Coordinates of C-alpha atoms and ligand atoms in Angstrom, one line a residue:
M241 CA -5.4 7.1 16.0
A242 CA -9.0 8.9 16.8
F243 CA -11.3 9.4 13.7
E244 CA -13.3 12.9 13.7
T245 CA -17.0 13.1 14.4
G246 CA -18.1 13.8 10.7
L247 CA -15.8 11.1 9.5
L248 CA -17.2 8.5 12.4
Q249 CA -21.0 9.8 11.5
K250 CA -20.2 8.6 7.4
I251 CA -18.7 5.3 9.1
D252 CA -21.9 4.8 11.5
D253 CA -24.2 5.3 8.3
I254 CA -22.2 2.7 6.3
I255 CA -22.4 -0.1 8.8
S256 CA -26.1 0.6 9.2
K257 CA -26.7 0.0 5.9
H258 CA -24.7 -3.4 5.8
E259 CA -25.7 -6.7 7.3
T260 CA -22.6 -7.6 8.5
Q261 CA -19.3 -5.8 10.0
Q262 CA -16.9 -7.6 7.0
S263 CA -19.5 -6.5 4.4
A264 CA -18.9 -2.7 5.3
L265 CA -14.8 -3.0 5.5
I266 CA -14.8 -1.4 2.1
P267 CA -17.2 1.3 2.3
V268 CA -15.4 2.1 5.3
L269 CA -11.8 2.0 4.0
R270 CA -13.4 4.1 0.9
V271 CA -14.7 7.1 3.1
V272 CA -11.7 6.9 5.4
Q273 CA -9.2 7.5 2.4
D274 CA -11.4 10.1 1.5
S275 CA -10.7 12.0 4.2
Y276 CA -6.8 11.4 4.6
G277 CA -6.1 10.6 1.0
W278 CA -4.4 7.2 2.2
L279 CA -5.0 4.5 5.0
S280 CA -2.0 4.7 7.5
P281 CA -1.4 1.6 9.7
E282 CA -3.2 3.8 12.6
S283 CA -6.1 4.2 10.6
M284 CA -6.4 0.5 9.6
E285 CA -5.9 -0.5 13.3
E286 CA -8.9 2.3 13.9
V287 CA -11.0 0.6 11.1
A288 CA -10.9 -2.9 12.4
T289 CA -11.7 -1.7 16.6
I290 CA -14.6 -0.2 14.8
L291 CA -15.8 -3.3 12.8
D292 CA -14.1 -5.9 15.5
L293 CA -12.5 -7.1 12.6
P294 CA -9.0 -8.5 12.8
P295 CA -6.3 -5.8 12.0
S296 CA -4.5 -8.3 9.7
G297 CA -8.0 -9.0 7.9
V298 CA -8.2 -5.1 7.1
Q299 CA -4.9 -4.8 6.0
N300 CA -5.1 -7.8 3.9
V301 CA -8.5 -5.9 1.9
A302 CA -6.7 -2.5 1.9
T303 CA -3.7 -4.3 0.2
F304 CA -5.0 -6.6 -2.1
Y305 CA -7.3 -3.8 -4.1
T306 CA -5.4 -1.3 -5.9
M307 CA -8.1 1.4 -5.1
F308 CA -6.4 1.6 -2.2
F309 CA -3.1 3.6 -0.8
T310 CA -1.1 2.1 1.8
E311 CA 1.4 4.8 1.6
P312 CA 0.8 8.5 1.1
A313 CA -0.7 9.3 -2.6
G314 CA -0.6 12.5 -4.5
K315 CA -2.9 15.5 -4.3
H316 CA -4.3 14.4 -7.4
V317 CA -4.4 10.8 -8.3
V318 CA -4.8 9.8 -12.4
W319 CA -6.0 6.5 -13.5
V320 CA -5.3 5.4 -17.1
C321 CA -7.5 2.7 -18.4
R322 CA -5.5 -0.6 -19.8
T323 CA -8.4 -2.6 -20.2
L324 CA -8.9 -3.7 -24.2
S325 CA -11.2 -1.3 -25.7
C326 CA -8.4 1.7 -24.1
A327 CA -5.6 -0.5 -25.6
L328 CA -7.0 -0.9 -28.3
K329 CA -7.4 3.1 -29.1
G330 CA -3.9 3.7 -27.7
A331 CA -4.0 3.6 -24.2
E332 CA -0.3 2.2 -24.0
H333 CA 0.9 5.5 -25.6
I334 CA -1.1 7.7 -23.5
E335 CA 0.5 6.5 -20.3
H336 CA 3.8 6.5 -21.6
H337 CA 3.5 9.8 -22.5
L338 CA 2.2 10.7 -18.9
C339 CA 5.1 8.9 -17.3
K340 CA 7.4 11.1 -19.3
K341 CA 5.6 14.1 -18.4
L342 CA 5.7 13.6 -15.2
N343 CA 8.9 11.8 -14.7
L344 CA 7.9 8.7 -13.5
N345 CA 6.8 4.9 -13.5
T346 CA 3.0 3.8 -13.4
G347 CA 2.4 3.3 -9.8
D348 CA 4.8 6.3 -8.3
T349 CA 3.8 10.0 -7.2
T350 CA 5.7 12.8 -8.7
E351 CA 8.5 14.2 -6.3
D352 CA 6.3 17.7 -5.1
G353 CA 3.5 15.1 -4.7
S354 CA 1.2 16.3 -7.0
I355 CA 0.4 13.5 -8.8
T356 CA 0.3 9.6 -8.4
L357 CA -0.2 7.7 -11.8
M358 CA -2.1 3.9 -11.5
E359 CA -3.5 1.5 -14.0
A360 CA -7.3 1.4 -14.2
E361 CA -9.4 -1.5 -15.5
C362 CA -12.6 -0.4 -17.7
L363 CA -13.7 2.6 -16.5
A364 CA -16.9 1.9 -18.3
S365 CA -16.3 4.4 -21.1
C366 CA -14.9 2.1 -23.5
G367 CA -17.6 3.8 -26.2
T368 CA -15.0 7.1 -25.6
A369 CA -11.3 5.2 -25.3
P370 CA -9.1 5.8 -24.7
A371 CA -10.2 6.8 -20.9
M372 CA -8.6 8.1 -17.4
L373 CA -10.0 9.3 -14.1
V374 CA -8.5 12.3 -12.5
D375 CA -9.6 12.3 -9.4
D376 CA -13.3 12.0 -9.9
T377 CA -13.6 13.4 -13.3
L378 CA -13.6 10.8 -16.1
H379 CA -11.8 12.4 -19.1
E380 CA -12.1 10.7 -22.6
N381 CA -11.4 10.4 -26.2
L382 CA -7.7 11.3 -25.0
T383 CA -4.8 12.3 -27.6
K384 CA -1.4 13.6 -25.7
E385 CA -2.7 17.2 -26.4
K386 CA -6.1 17.0 -24.5
V387 CA -3.5 15.0 -21.3
D388 CA -0.8 17.8 -21.5
S389 CA -4.0 19.9 -21.0
I390 CA -5.4 18.3 -18.2
I391 CA -2.2 17.7 -16.1
D392 CA -1.2 21.3 -17.1
S393 CA -4.3 22.3 -15.2
L394 CA -3.7 20.1 -11.9
I395 CA -0.1 21.4 -11.5
K396 CA -0.3 25.0 -12.7
Ligands
LIG1040 S1 -11.9 -0.7 -21.5 FE1 -11.3 1.6 -20.7 S2 -13.5 2.5 -20.4 FE2 -13.5 0.5 -21.0

């Protein structure tokens, strides 16, 4: 698979800022995922070719980190923080509410492909727990009502 010129330029830019191809791998995977929504086997192979790394090494990194999707993810990705401060403030209930509302289990995508639900480590918003990240937007001081309104705005 050949990446588009714009993506190739971003990758070149990342490579130029890193001392080794290996150290550029995670940021490169990030921009590829941003472009396609997930990391297909073909795109991982292309990354391996560009960075001159073994395809298995690229795949190992992509499958190790939960932030990378090696299967198609939903149009929106909801990350619920499950670390201590959020856990103490009821993150478990928020996650359970999301599972019920979206009719899925954590790690799954809604049938219509609109939302993927994931658990996250600390989102650096402990003082305003519980928190969740929806795509690039942080939502804090969550309540079930607040979650409903956020999710409804995504699937309207
Ligand atoms: S513990 Fe949830 S934001 Fe830090």
